[in-house]
Amino acid sequence: MSSSSPGPADRRAEIDLDAVRSNVRHIARIASPAKVMAVVKADAYGHGAVPVARAALEAGAAWLGVAHISEAVALRDAEIDAPLLAWLHTPASDFAAGIENSVDLGVSGWELEHVVAAARALERPARIHLKIDTGLGRNGCPPEQWEALLRKAVEYQEAGLLRVVGIFSHLAVADEPERPETDDQVQRFRDAVAVAAELGVEVEVRHLANTPATLSRPDCHFDLVRVGLGIYGLSPFTDQTSDALGLRPAMTLTASVAGCKEVPAGQGVSYGFAYRTAERTTLGLIPVGYGDGVPRIATGAPVMVDDRCYPVVGRIAMDQLVIDFGVAGLADTDQSPLGHRAVLFGGNGAPSAEAWAAASHSINYEVVTRISSRVPRIYLHEAADDD
Ligand SMILES: *Cc1c(COP(=O)(O)O)cnc(C)c1O
C-alpha cells in the first residue's frame, strides 16, 4: 500500500494519480510518434475528470477527449487549457459554449450547420474534427456522404467560419485483435483521409485508435491515439491482465467492515434468502451496495480483507453487501475484522475490476465508471514526484 493511504476509511474510491501518470507515460512510449489524447469522459470513467486530466497532461498527454461539450466546459472552468475535443452532440447542445471555450467539435454531418451558425454569431471560427463512419454504425459520416461533407466544410473554412483540425473514426472490435473487420475499418479510414487530401483539406491530426488498437495495432496510430481505459490501468483484452500490459489500475474501491457476526448453519442472508449458510460461520457486512454503483448482480464477486478474498453472498442491497468468512470463532474476539479495510477491487494485489466484471456479466469499463458520486474519491499522489 502507498504511504499516503488510509486512516479510518469508511467507504472510498482511492485514485492513484501516480498510476495514471505511469500508464500515460507507458502508452505514450507505445504510441510515439503519435500523440496521446487522454479520454476523460464520464468523469474520467469514474476516476474524476479534473484530477485525472491534470495528471495525464503532466505525464505527457497532448490532448483531452470527452463526449459532451458540457464535460469539456467543466474542464475549461477548472483552467485546463490543453487541446480538447468533444464528439457527441444533439441539436440542443451548446455549440457556442464549445467555440467560446476553444473546444474542438466532432462533426459527423448535421452538426456542421449548427457549428457554423454559432461561429457566425460569435464571429469566431470553430475548430472541428470531421468523423467518418468506417463501420461502427454509431455516429460518423456515412462514406457515401463523406465527399459532400468535406466540400461543405471547405467552403465554410474558406469563409473563415471554421478550421478543419482533424479527421477521425472509431473502431468496433479492436479488443479482439484477430478479427478482420478492423482491417476494413483502417482501409476505409485511409480512403477517407485520401479524399480529404485530394480536396486540399490539410488537417493537424488523423485519429482512429482507442486503447485496444493503441496497444495491439501500430497501423492504427496515425497522428493521435484516443486512450481511455488504458490510462486507468485496465486491460481491454480478456486474455491479458493489466500487469501483462505494463499498466497499473488507478482506482481502488474500499470500505471498512461495518459488522461481523457469527451465525448458525442455515442462516438466510439478505433479501430473498438467496443464500443460506452451510455451517456455522462468520459473516462480514460491507457498507457499499448498488446505491454506490456496485452491481446488484455481482453476488460471488471477491472482497479482500486482511489479504484474503471472500465471496459476496446473498443479494447485494442498496447500501450494503455481505461476505462469508467461512469460519466460526472470529466475531467479538481480537481477531474480529470489524473496522478492517475491505477492498472490492483495485491495484496492489487487490481483486481485479475484471473479477467484478465477470461476476456482473459486464466489462471493467463499466465496473469503475458506475461507482457513484456517493463514494468519496480520495486522490493519492496529487503532486507529481519529480523523478
Ligand atoms: C470512449 C472513447 C474512446 C476511448 O476508448 P477506450 O477503449 O476506453 O480507450 C475513444 N474514442 C471514442 C470516440 C470514444 O467514445
GROMACS .gro file of C-alpha atoms and ligand atoms in nm:
model
  402
    1MET     CA    1   0.000   0.000   0.000
    2SER     CA    2   0.107   0.351  -0.062
    3SER     CA    3   0.231   0.561   0.225
    4SER     CA    4  -0.028   0.834   0.191
    5SER     CA    5  -0.314   0.589   0.231
    6PRO     CA    6  -0.581   0.539   0.481
    7GLY     CA    7  -0.654   0.643   0.817
    8PRO     CA    8  -1.005   0.541   0.903
    9ALA     CA    9  -1.170   0.452   0.574
   10ASP     CA   10  -1.543   0.439   0.575
   11ARG     CA   11  -1.613   0.398   0.203
   12ARG     CA   12  -1.384   0.541  -0.058
   13ALA     CA   13  -1.254   0.510  -0.409
   14GLU     CA   14  -0.882   0.577  -0.389
   15ILE     CA   15  -0.748   0.717  -0.712
   16ASP     CA   16  -0.374   0.676  -0.752
   17LEU     CA   17  -0.267   0.962  -0.976
   18ASP     CA   18   0.085   0.820  -0.997
   19ALA     CA   19  -0.068   0.511  -1.156
   20VAL     CA   20  -0.243   0.738  -1.407
   21ARG     CA   21   0.086   0.916  -1.483
   22SER     CA   22   0.272   0.588  -1.519
   23ASN     CA   23   0.004   0.450  -1.754
   24VAL     CA   24   0.008   0.764  -1.968
   25ARG     CA   25   0.388   0.755  -1.995
   26HIS     CA   26   0.379   0.388  -2.087
   27ILE     CA   27   0.111   0.441  -2.353
   28ALA     CA   28   0.289   0.750  -2.488
   29ARG     CA   29   0.601   0.540  -2.547
   30ILE     CA   30   0.398   0.278  -2.729
   31ALA     CA   31   0.213   0.536  -2.939
   32SER     CA   32   0.511   0.754  -3.024
   33PRO     CA   33   0.549   0.939  -3.255
   34ALA     CA   34   0.169   0.964  -3.238
   35LYS     CA   35   0.046   1.183  -2.954
   36VAL     CA   36  -0.191   1.072  -2.678
   37MET     CA   37  -0.541   1.207  -2.621
   38ALA     CA   38  -0.647   1.116  -2.267
   39VAL     CA   39  -1.018   1.034  -2.281
   40VAL     CA   40  -1.175   1.167  -1.962
   41LYS     CA   41  -1.546   1.142  -2.046
   42ALA     CA   42  -1.793   1.020  -1.784
   43ASP     CA   43  -1.591   1.188  -1.508
   44ALA     CA   44  -1.279   1.006  -1.628
   45TYR     CA   45  -1.453   0.667  -1.617
   46GLY     CA   46  -1.550   0.744  -1.258
   47HIS     CA   47  -1.200   0.848  -1.151
   48GLY     CA   48  -1.262   1.226  -1.151
   49ALA     CA   49  -1.217   1.426  -1.471
   50VAL     CA   50  -1.022   1.725  -1.343
   51PRO     CA   51  -0.755   1.550  -1.133
   52VAL     CA   52  -0.710   1.277  -1.395
   53ALA     CA   53  -0.685   1.530  -1.678
   54ARG     CA   54  -0.418   1.722  -1.488
   55ALA     CA   55  -0.220   1.407  -1.409
   56ALA     CA   56  -0.245   1.285  -1.769
   57LEU     CA   57  -0.121   1.618  -1.904
   58GLU     CA   58   0.166   1.619  -1.653
   59ALA     CA   59   0.268   1.277  -1.782
   60GLY     CA   60   0.272   1.383  -2.145
   61ALA     CA   61  -0.080   1.353  -2.284
   62ALA     CA   62  -0.113   1.620  -2.552
   63TRP     CA   63  -0.490   1.624  -2.587
   64LEU     CA   64  -0.803   1.556  -2.383
   65GLY     CA   65  -1.121   1.399  -2.515
   66VAL     CA   66  -1.478   1.389  -2.384
   67ALA     CA   67  -1.818   1.303  -2.527
   68HIS     CA   68  -2.019   1.615  -2.441
   69ILE     CA   69  -1.949   1.986  -2.475
   70SER     CA   70  -2.068   2.025  -2.115
   71GLU     CA   71  -1.792   1.789  -1.999
   72ALA     CA   72  -1.538   1.993  -2.195
   73VAL     CA   73  -1.660   2.322  -2.050
   74ALA     CA   74  -1.622   2.180  -1.699
   75LEU     CA   75  -1.254   2.113  -1.774
   76ARG     CA   76  -1.208   2.467  -1.907
   77ASP     CA   77  -1.376   2.601  -1.591
   78ALA     CA   78  -1.104   2.420  -1.398
   79GLU     CA   79  -0.848   2.616  -1.601
   80ILE     CA   80  -0.732   2.324  -1.808
   81ASP     CA   81  -0.628   2.472  -2.141
   82ALA     CA   82  -0.494   2.171  -2.335
   83PRO     CA   83  -0.640   2.089  -2.677
   84LEU     CA   84  -0.976   1.933  -2.607
   85LEU     CA   85  -1.225   1.750  -2.829
   86ALA     CA   86  -1.595   1.679  -2.767
   87TRP     CA   87  -1.764   1.448  -3.014
   88LEU     CA   88  -2.123   1.369  -2.913
   89HIS     CA   89  -2.388   1.635  -2.966
   90THR     CA   90  -2.758   1.685  -3.008
   91PRO     CA   91  -2.935   1.977  -3.174
   92ALA     CA   92  -2.977   2.113  -2.820
   93SER     CA   93  -2.602   2.111  -2.745
   94ASP     CA   94  -2.444   2.446  -2.667
   95PHE     CA   95  -2.210   2.476  -2.965
   96ALA     CA   96  -2.142   2.841  -2.883
   97ALA     CA   97  -2.009   2.741  -2.540
   98GLY     CA   98  -1.781   2.494  -2.714
   99ILE     CA   99  -1.644   2.756  -2.953
  100GLU     CA  100  -1.606   3.021  -2.683
  101ASN     CA  101  -1.415   2.775  -2.469
  102SER     CA  102  -1.183   2.667  -2.751
  103VAL     CA  103  -1.328   2.319  -2.752
  104ASP     CA  104  -1.275   2.128  -3.076
  105LEU     CA  105  -1.601   1.980  -3.200
  106GLY     CA  106  -1.654   1.644  -3.363
  107VAL     CA  107  -1.877   1.675  -3.669
  108SER     CA  108  -2.044   1.377  -3.835
  109GLY     CA  109  -2.294   1.562  -4.055
  110TRP     CA  110  -2.589   1.765  -3.927
  111GLU     CA  111  -2.373   1.933  -3.662
  112LEU     CA  112  -2.190   2.134  -3.928
  113GLU     CA  113  -2.471   2.385  -3.981
  114HIS     CA  114  -2.521   2.428  -3.606
  115VAL     CA  115  -2.149   2.482  -3.550
  116VAL     CA  116  -2.130   2.732  -3.836
  117ALA     CA  117  -2.434   2.924  -3.708
  118ALA     CA  118  -2.271   2.953  -3.365
  119ALA     CA  119  -1.938   3.057  -3.518
  120ARG     CA  120  -2.110   3.323  -3.727
  121ALA     CA  121  -2.294   3.462  -3.424
  122LEU     CA  122  -1.976   3.470  -3.218
  123GLU     CA  123  -1.763   3.597  -3.507
  124ARG     CA  124  -1.514   3.336  -3.410
  125PRO     CA  125  -1.413   3.034  -3.619
  126ALA     CA  126  -1.490   2.689  -3.482
  127ARG     CA  127  -1.230   2.413  -3.473
  128ILE     CA  128  -1.377   2.088  -3.599
  129HIS     CA  129  -1.278   1.725  -3.646
  130LEU     CA  130  -1.475   1.550  -3.919
  131LYS     CA  131  -1.581   1.200  -3.826
  132ILE     CA  132  -1.618   0.924  -4.083
  133ASP     CA  133  -1.816   0.611  -4.002
  134THR     CA  134  -1.575   0.337  -4.106
  135GLY     CA  135  -1.811   0.066  -3.987
  136LEU     CA  136  -1.911   0.109  -3.623
  137GLY     CA  137  -2.258   0.229  -3.719
  138ARG     CA  138  -2.298   0.491  -3.447
  139ASN     CA  139  -2.216   0.849  -3.537
  140GLY     CA  140  -1.974   0.940  -3.812
  141CYS     CA  141  -2.050   1.036  -4.169
  142PRO     CA  142  -2.153   0.750  -4.399
  143PRO     CA  143  -1.878   0.702  -4.660
  144GLU     CA  144  -2.109   0.790  -4.949
  145GLN     CA  145  -2.174   1.133  -4.796
  146TRP     CA  146  -1.814   1.198  -4.698
  147GLU     CA  147  -1.706   1.395  -5.001
  148ALA     CA  148  -2.011   1.622  -4.981
  149LEU     CA  149  -1.944   1.687  -4.612
  150LEU     CA  150  -1.582   1.771  -4.685
  151ARG     CA  151  -1.680   2.010  -4.964
  152LYS     CA  152  -1.920   2.197  -4.737
  153ALA     CA  153  -1.659   2.213  -4.462
  154VAL     CA  154  -1.403   2.352  -4.708
  155GLU     CA  155  -1.648   2.619  -4.816
  156TYR     CA  156  -1.702   2.727  -4.457
  157GLN     CA  157  -1.331   2.713  -4.390
  158GLU     CA  158  -1.270   2.946  -4.684
  159ALA     CA  159  -1.538   3.177  -4.545
  160GLY     CA  160  -1.343   3.192  -4.218
  161LEU     CA  161  -1.613   3.022  -4.014
  162LEU     CA  162  -1.421   2.713  -3.915
  163ARG     CA  163  -1.099   2.527  -3.939
  164VAL     CA  164  -1.088   2.151  -4.006
  165VAL     CA  165  -0.834   2.042  -3.746
  166GLY     CA  166  -0.882   1.667  -3.761
  167ILE     CA  167  -1.032   1.363  -3.923
  168PHE     CA  168  -1.131   1.070  -3.705
  169SER     CA  169  -1.324   0.749  -3.671
  170HIS     CA  170  -1.390   0.488  -3.402
  171LEU     CA  171  -1.324   0.113  -3.405
  172ALA     CA  172  -1.575  -0.159  -3.323
  173VAL     CA  173  -1.377  -0.475  -3.249
  174ALA     CA  174  -1.022  -0.368  -3.166
  175ASP     CA  175  -1.048  -0.553  -2.833
  176GLU     CA  176  -1.046  -0.873  -3.039
  177PRO     CA  177  -0.726  -0.815  -3.238
  178GLU     CA  178  -0.765  -1.128  -3.450
  179ARG     CA  179  -1.091  -1.008  -3.608
  180PRO     CA  180  -1.062  -0.896  -3.969
  181GLU     CA  181  -1.315  -0.611  -3.952
  182THR     CA  182  -1.054  -0.377  -3.807
  183ASP     CA  183  -0.855  -0.411  -4.130
  184ASP     CA  184  -1.163  -0.298  -4.321
  185GLN     CA  185  -1.208  -0.002  -4.090
  186VAL     CA  186  -0.844   0.101  -4.127
  187GLN     CA  187  -0.874   0.083  -4.506
  188ARG     CA  188  -1.192   0.293  -4.508
  189PHE     CA  189  -1.021   0.545  -4.282
  190ARG     CA  190  -0.724   0.569  -4.516
  191ASP     CA  191  -0.962   0.620  -4.807
  192ALA     CA  192  -1.144   0.897  -4.622
  193VAL     CA  193  -0.817   1.069  -4.538
  194ALA     CA  194  -0.712   1.042  -4.904
  195VAL     CA  195  -1.034   1.204  -5.026
  196ALA     CA  196  -0.976   1.491  -4.785
  197ALA     CA  197  -0.621   1.536  -4.911
  198GLU     CA  198  -0.745   1.542  -5.271
  199LEU     CA  199  -0.983   1.822  -5.179
  200GLY     CA  200  -0.694   2.015  -5.027
  201VAL     CA  201  -0.801   1.970  -4.663
  202GLU     CA  202  -0.486   1.978  -4.453
  203VAL     CA  203  -0.552   1.852  -4.103
  204GLU     CA  204  -0.333   1.857  -3.794
  205VAL     CA  205  -0.444   1.520  -3.663
  206ARG     CA  206  -0.585   1.199  -3.800
  207HIS     CA  207  -0.702   0.967  -3.523
  208LEU     CA  208  -0.861   0.624  -3.509
  209ALA     CA  209  -0.720   0.415  -3.223
  210ASN     CA  210  -0.880   0.353  -2.884
  211THR     CA  211  -0.696   0.169  -2.605
  212PRO     CA  212  -0.701  -0.180  -2.759
  213ALA     CA  213  -0.590  -0.056  -3.101
  214THR     CA  214  -0.318   0.157  -2.944
  215LEU     CA  215  -0.182  -0.150  -2.766
  216SER     CA  216  -0.223  -0.403  -3.046
  217ARG     CA  217  -0.222  -0.224  -3.383
  218PRO     CA  218   0.051   0.028  -3.459
  219ASP     CA  219  -0.104   0.070  -3.805
  220CYS     CA  220  -0.395   0.246  -3.631
  221HIS     CA  221  -0.183   0.506  -3.451
  222PHE     CA  222  -0.181   0.779  -3.720
  223ASP     CA  223  -0.112   1.119  -3.553
  224LEU     CA  224  -0.304   1.075  -3.229
  225VAL     CA  225  -0.446   0.789  -3.021
  226ARG     CA  226  -0.755   0.834  -2.805
  227VAL     CA  227  -0.694   0.637  -2.487
  228GLY     CA  228  -0.943   0.594  -2.206
  229LEU     CA  229  -0.935   0.255  -2.038
  230GLY     CA  230  -0.556   0.220  -2.055
  231ILE     CA  231  -0.485   0.540  -1.865
  232TYR     CA  232  -0.697   0.399  -1.583
  233GLY     CA  233  -0.470   0.095  -1.584
  234LEU     CA  234  -0.725  -0.158  -1.705
  235SER     CA  235  -0.687  -0.414  -1.981
  236PRO     CA  236  -0.918  -0.409  -2.282
  237PHE     CA  237  -0.829  -0.770  -2.365
  238THR     CA  238  -0.994  -1.071  -2.200
  239ASP     CA  239  -0.672  -1.272  -2.224
  240GLN     CA  240  -0.424  -1.016  -2.089
  241THR     CA  241  -0.406  -0.863  -1.743
  242SER     CA  242  -0.316  -0.504  -1.661
  243ASP     CA  243   0.014  -0.628  -1.533
  244ALA     CA  244   0.096  -0.814  -1.854
  245LEU     CA  245   0.034  -0.489  -2.043
  246GLY     CA  246   0.251  -0.282  -1.809
  247LEU     CA  247  -0.049  -0.094  -1.669
  248ARG     CA  248  -0.143  -0.014  -1.307
  249PRO     CA  249  -0.511   0.001  -1.202
  250ALA     CA  250  -0.573   0.353  -1.073
  251MET     CA  251  -0.895   0.301  -0.876
  252THR     CA  252  -0.917   0.100  -0.555
  253LEU     CA  253  -1.264   0.068  -0.402
  254THR     CA  254  -1.252   0.011  -0.028
  255ALA     CA  255  -1.482   0.018   0.272
  256SER     CA  256  -1.443  -0.063   0.639
  257VAL     CA  257  -1.604  -0.380   0.759
  258ALA     CA  258  -1.922  -0.250   0.921
  259GLY     CA  259  -2.031  -0.564   1.101
  260CYS     CA  260  -1.902  -0.907   1.191
  261LYS     CA  261  -2.115  -1.175   1.348
  262GLU     CA  262  -2.131  -1.546   1.398
  263VAL     CA  263  -2.434  -1.724   1.259
  264PRO     CA  264  -2.556  -2.084   1.269
  265ALA     CA  265  -2.588  -2.324   0.977
  266GLY     CA  266  -2.895  -2.242   0.771
  267GLN     CA  267  -2.883  -1.868   0.832
  268GLY     CA  268  -3.053  -1.684   0.545
  269VAL     CA  269  -2.856  -1.388   0.414
  270SER     CA  270  -3.006  -1.070   0.270
  271TYR     CA  271  -3.325  -1.016   0.072
  272GLY     CA  272  -3.493  -1.324  -0.071
  273PHE     CA  273  -3.270  -1.558   0.130
  274ALA     CA  274  -3.083  -1.630  -0.191
  275TYR     CA  275  -2.804  -1.768   0.026
  276ARG     CA  276  -2.811  -1.984   0.336
  277THR     CA  277  -2.501  -2.071   0.534
  278ALA     CA  278  -2.395  -2.434   0.505
  279GLU     CA  279  -2.247  -2.443   0.853
  280ARG     CA  280  -2.173  -2.220   1.148
  281THR     CA  281  -1.971  -1.931   1.012
  282THR     CA  282  -1.885  -1.563   1.040
  283LEU     CA  283  -2.047  -1.304   0.817
  284GLY     CA  284  -1.898  -0.967   0.737
  285LEU     CA  285  -2.107  -0.663   0.649
  286ILE     CA  286  -1.956  -0.426   0.391
  287PRO     CA  287  -2.123  -0.083   0.367
  288VAL     CA  288  -2.144  -0.048  -0.012
  289GLY     CA  289  -2.422  -0.152  -0.246
  290TYR     CA  290  -2.590  -0.059  -0.569
  291GLY     CA  291  -2.652   0.293  -0.438
  292ASP     CA  292  -2.275   0.325  -0.455
  293GLY     CA  293  -2.264   0.181  -0.805
  294VAL     CA  294  -2.170  -0.172  -0.703
  295PRO     CA  295  -2.356  -0.400  -0.946
  296ARG     CA  296  -2.650  -0.571  -0.777
  297ILE     CA  297  -2.596  -0.889  -0.974
  298ALA     CA  298  -2.234  -0.935  -0.865
  299THR     CA  299  -2.304  -1.197  -0.599
  300GLY     CA  300  -1.999  -1.421  -0.572
  301ALA     CA  301  -1.752  -1.142  -0.651
  302PRO     CA  302  -1.442  -1.128  -0.430
  303VAL     CA  303  -1.379  -0.890  -0.140
  304MET     CA  304  -1.036  -0.882   0.021
  305VAL     CA  305  -0.999  -0.841   0.396
  306ASP     CA  306  -0.661  -0.877   0.566
  307ASP     CA  307  -0.503  -1.010   0.244
  308ARG     CA  308  -0.758  -1.285   0.187
  309CYS     CA  309  -1.053  -1.290  -0.050
  310TYR     CA  310  -1.406  -1.384   0.049
  311PRO     CA  311  -1.715  -1.413  -0.171
  312VAL     CA  312  -2.011  -1.180  -0.167
  313VAL     CA  313  -2.306  -1.394  -0.054
  314GLY     CA  314  -2.677  -1.330  -0.092
  315ARG     CA  315  -2.823  -1.032  -0.273
  316ILE     CA  316  -2.637  -0.705  -0.289
  317ALA     CA  317  -2.859  -0.432  -0.147
  318MET     CA  318  -2.868  -0.055  -0.197
  319ASP     CA  319  -2.630   0.025   0.087
  320GLN     CA  320  -2.458  -0.295   0.183
  321LEU     CA  321  -2.342  -0.640   0.094
  322VAL     CA  322  -2.241  -0.945   0.295
  323ILE     CA  323  -1.933  -1.166   0.272
  324ASP     CA  324  -1.886  -1.508   0.427
  325PHE     CA  325  -1.556  -1.553   0.609
  326GLY     CA  326  -1.611  -1.928   0.603
  327VAL     CA  327  -1.501  -1.991   0.962
  328ALA     CA  328  -1.655  -1.961   1.305
  329GLY     CA  329  -1.495  -1.804   1.606
  330LEU     CA  330  -1.391  -1.464   1.471
  331ALA     CA  331  -1.669  -1.237   1.591
  332ASP     CA  332  -1.617  -1.048   1.916
  333THR     CA  333  -1.260  -1.169   1.952
  334ASP     CA  334  -0.943  -0.973   1.895
  335GLN     CA  335  -0.936  -1.140   1.554
  336SER     CA  336  -1.261  -0.976   1.455
  337PRO     CA  337  -1.231  -0.797   1.123
  338LEU     CA  338  -1.478  -0.532   1.236
  339GLY     CA  339  -1.342  -0.198   1.110
  340HIS     CA  340  -1.075  -0.360   0.897
  341ARG     CA  341  -1.018  -0.244   0.543
  342ALA     CA  342  -1.217  -0.436   0.283
  343VAL     CA  343  -1.109  -0.398  -0.079
  344LEU     CA  344  -1.355  -0.477  -0.356
  345PHE     CA  345  -1.118  -0.414  -0.644
  346GLY     CA  346  -0.807  -0.222  -0.735
  347GLY     CA  347  -0.433  -0.246  -0.770
  348ASN     CA  348  -0.157  -0.384  -0.548
  349GLY     CA  349  -0.285  -0.739  -0.515
  350ALA     CA  350  -0.650  -0.647  -0.463
  351PRO     CA  351  -0.920  -0.837  -0.651
  352SER     CA  352  -0.944  -0.706  -1.005
  353ALA     CA  353  -1.213  -0.495  -1.166
  354GLU     CA  354  -1.220  -0.782  -1.418
  355ALA     CA  355  -1.330  -1.026  -1.145
  356TRP     CA  356  -1.616  -0.790  -1.062
  357ALA     CA  357  -1.692  -0.755  -1.433
  358ALA     CA  358  -1.714  -1.134  -1.467
  359ALA     CA  359  -1.947  -1.158  -1.166
  360SER     CA  360  -2.169  -0.887  -1.315
  361HIS     CA  361  -2.174  -1.009  -1.678
  362SER     CA  362  -2.014  -0.680  -1.770
  363ILE     CA  363  -1.675  -0.527  -1.851
  364ASN     CA  364  -1.413  -0.349  -1.644
  365TYR     CA  365  -1.508  -0.018  -1.816
  366GLU     CA  366  -1.850  -0.033  -1.654
  367VAL     CA  367  -1.729  -0.154  -1.313
  368VAL     CA  368  -1.519   0.157  -1.249
  369THR     CA  369  -1.737   0.407  -1.438
  370ARG     CA  370  -2.056   0.325  -1.248
  371ILE     CA  371  -1.913   0.383  -0.900
  372SER     CA  372  -2.144   0.662  -0.795
  373SER     CA  373  -2.083   1.007  -0.653
  374ARG     CA  374  -2.197   0.870  -0.317
  375VAL     CA  375  -1.849   0.723  -0.281
  376PRO     CA  376  -1.587   0.987  -0.198
  377ARG     CA  377  -1.286   0.993  -0.429
  378ILE     CA  378  -0.960   1.019  -0.240
  379TYR     CA  379  -0.662   1.122  -0.451
  380LEU     CA  380  -0.325   0.968  -0.381
  381HIS     CA  381  -0.008   1.136  -0.508
  382GLU     CA  382  -0.178   1.453  -0.627
  383ALA     CA  383   0.154   1.627  -0.666
  384ALA     CA  384   0.375   1.471  -0.930
  385ASP     CA  385   0.700   1.349  -0.775
  386ASP     CA  386   0.993   1.472  -0.974
  387ASP     CA  387   1.174   1.165  -1.087
  388LIG     C1  388  -1.467   0.630  -2.518
  388LIG     C2  389  -1.400   0.656  -2.648
  388LIG     C3  390  -1.262   0.631  -2.663
  388LIG     C4  391  -1.178   0.564  -2.557
  388LIG     O1  392  -1.194   0.424  -2.564
  388LIG     P1  393  -1.106   0.327  -2.473
  388LIG     O2  394  -1.133   0.192  -2.525
  388LIG     O3  395  -1.150   0.348  -2.332
  388LIG     O4  396  -0.964   0.369  -2.493
  388LIG     C5  397  -1.203   0.670  -2.781
  388LIG     N1  398  -1.274   0.728  -2.880
  388LIG     C6  399  -1.407   0.748  -2.870
  388LIG     C7  400  -1.480   0.811  -2.983
  388LIG     C8  401  -1.475   0.711  -2.755
  388LIG     O5  402  -1.607   0.732  -2.746
   0.00000   0.00000   0.00000
